[in-house]
């Protein structure tokens, strides 16, 4: 799970960050980028990328051979104590 940055938590910054990850033939994440971020994210984008870089995957296979693939992941952050109704 991603670490919720203290700055973002302090200011109640929350939302979804979409991270694009390049997964190699061994199932390791070798590159990441932000496809959809948040304005004034308080560090959420960096936290989302750092979490995805730690993940391990089953390699993608094409014609019986392991291949590199890009895959997008939506990482959702919700501030502790936030009211889901927005009130």
Coordinates of C-alpha atoms in Angstrom, one line a residue:
X1 CA 0.0 0.0 0.0
X2 CA 1.2 3.5 -0.7
X3 CA 2.3 5.7 2.2
X4 CA 0.0 8.6 2.7
X5 CA 2.2 11.7 2.8
X6 CA 1.9 13.7 6.0
X7 CA 1.5 17.0 4.1
X8 CA -1.4 15.6 2.1
X9 CA -3.0 14.1 5.2
X10 CA -2.6 17.3 7.2
X11 CA -4.4 19.3 4.5
X12 CA -7.0 16.6 3.7
X13 CA -5.8 16.2 0.2
X14 CA -7.4 13.1 -1.3
X15 CA -8.3 11.6 -4.7
X16 CA -7.1 9.2 -7.3
X17 CA -3.7 9.1 -9.0
X18 CA -3.3 6.9 -12.1
X19 CA 0.2 5.4 -12.5
X20 CA 1.4 3.9 -15.7
X21 CA 3.9 1.1 -15.0
X22 CA 6.3 -0.7 -17.4
X23 CA 6.5 -4.3 -16.2
X24 CA 9.5 -6.3 -17.5
X25 CA 9.8 -10.0 -18.5
X26 CA 10.5 -11.0 -14.9
X27 CA 7.4 -9.2 -13.5
X28 CA 9.4 -6.2 -12.1
X29 CA 8.3 -2.6 -12.5
X30 CA 11.1 -0.9 -14.3
X31 CA 9.5 2.5 -15.1
X32 CA 6.5 4.6 -14.0
X33 CA 4.8 7.7 -15.0
X34 CA 1.7 9.6 -14.0
X35 CA -1.3 9.3 -16.4
X36 CA -3.7 11.3 -14.2
X37 CA -2.7 13.3 -11.2
X38 CA -4.1 15.8 -8.8
X39 CA -3.6 19.5 -8.6
X40 CA -1.7 20.5 -5.5
X41 CA -1.3 16.8 -4.7
X42 CA 0.7 17.1 -1.5
X43 CA 3.0 14.3 -2.5
X44 CA 0.3 11.8 -3.5
X45 CA 1.7 11.3 -7.0
X46 CA 5.2 10.4 -5.7
X47 CA 3.7 8.1 -3.1
X48 CA 1.6 6.3 -5.7
X49 CA 4.6 5.8 -8.0
X50 CA 6.8 4.6 -5.1
X51 CA 4.2 2.0 -4.1
X52 CA 3.8 0.7 -7.7
X53 CA 7.6 0.4 -8.1
X54 CA 7.7 -2.0 -5.2
X55 CA 5.0 -4.4 -6.6
X56 CA 5.9 -7.7 -8.3
X57 CA 3.7 -9.1 -11.1
X58 CA 3.2 -12.3 -13.1
X59 CA 4.9 -11.5 -16.4
X60 CA 2.8 -11.0 -19.5
X61 CA 3.2 -13.7 -22.1
X62 CA 2.8 -13.4 -25.9
X63 CA 3.2 -16.5 -28.1
X64 CA 4.7 -18.4 -25.2
X65 CA 7.4 -15.7 -24.4
X66 CA 7.5 -13.3 -21.5
X67 CA 7.2 -9.7 -22.7
X68 CA 7.3 -6.2 -21.3
X69 CA 4.0 -4.4 -21.0
X70 CA 2.6 -1.1 -19.8
X71 CA -0.3 -1.3 -17.3
X72 CA -2.2 1.5 -15.7
X73 CA -3.2 1.4 -12.0
X74 CA -5.5 3.8 -10.2
X75 CA -4.3 4.5 -6.6
X76 CA -7.0 6.0 -4.3
X77 CA -6.1 8.1 -1.3
X78 CA -8.7 9.1 1.3
X79 CA -7.7 11.3 4.2
X80 CA -8.4 9.9 7.7
X81 CA -11.5 11.3 9.3
X82 CA -12.7 12.7 6.0
X83 CA -16.5 12.9 5.7
X84 CA -17.5 10.8 2.6
X85 CA -20.5 13.1 2.0
X86 CA -18.3 16.2 1.8
X87 CA -20.1 18.0 4.6

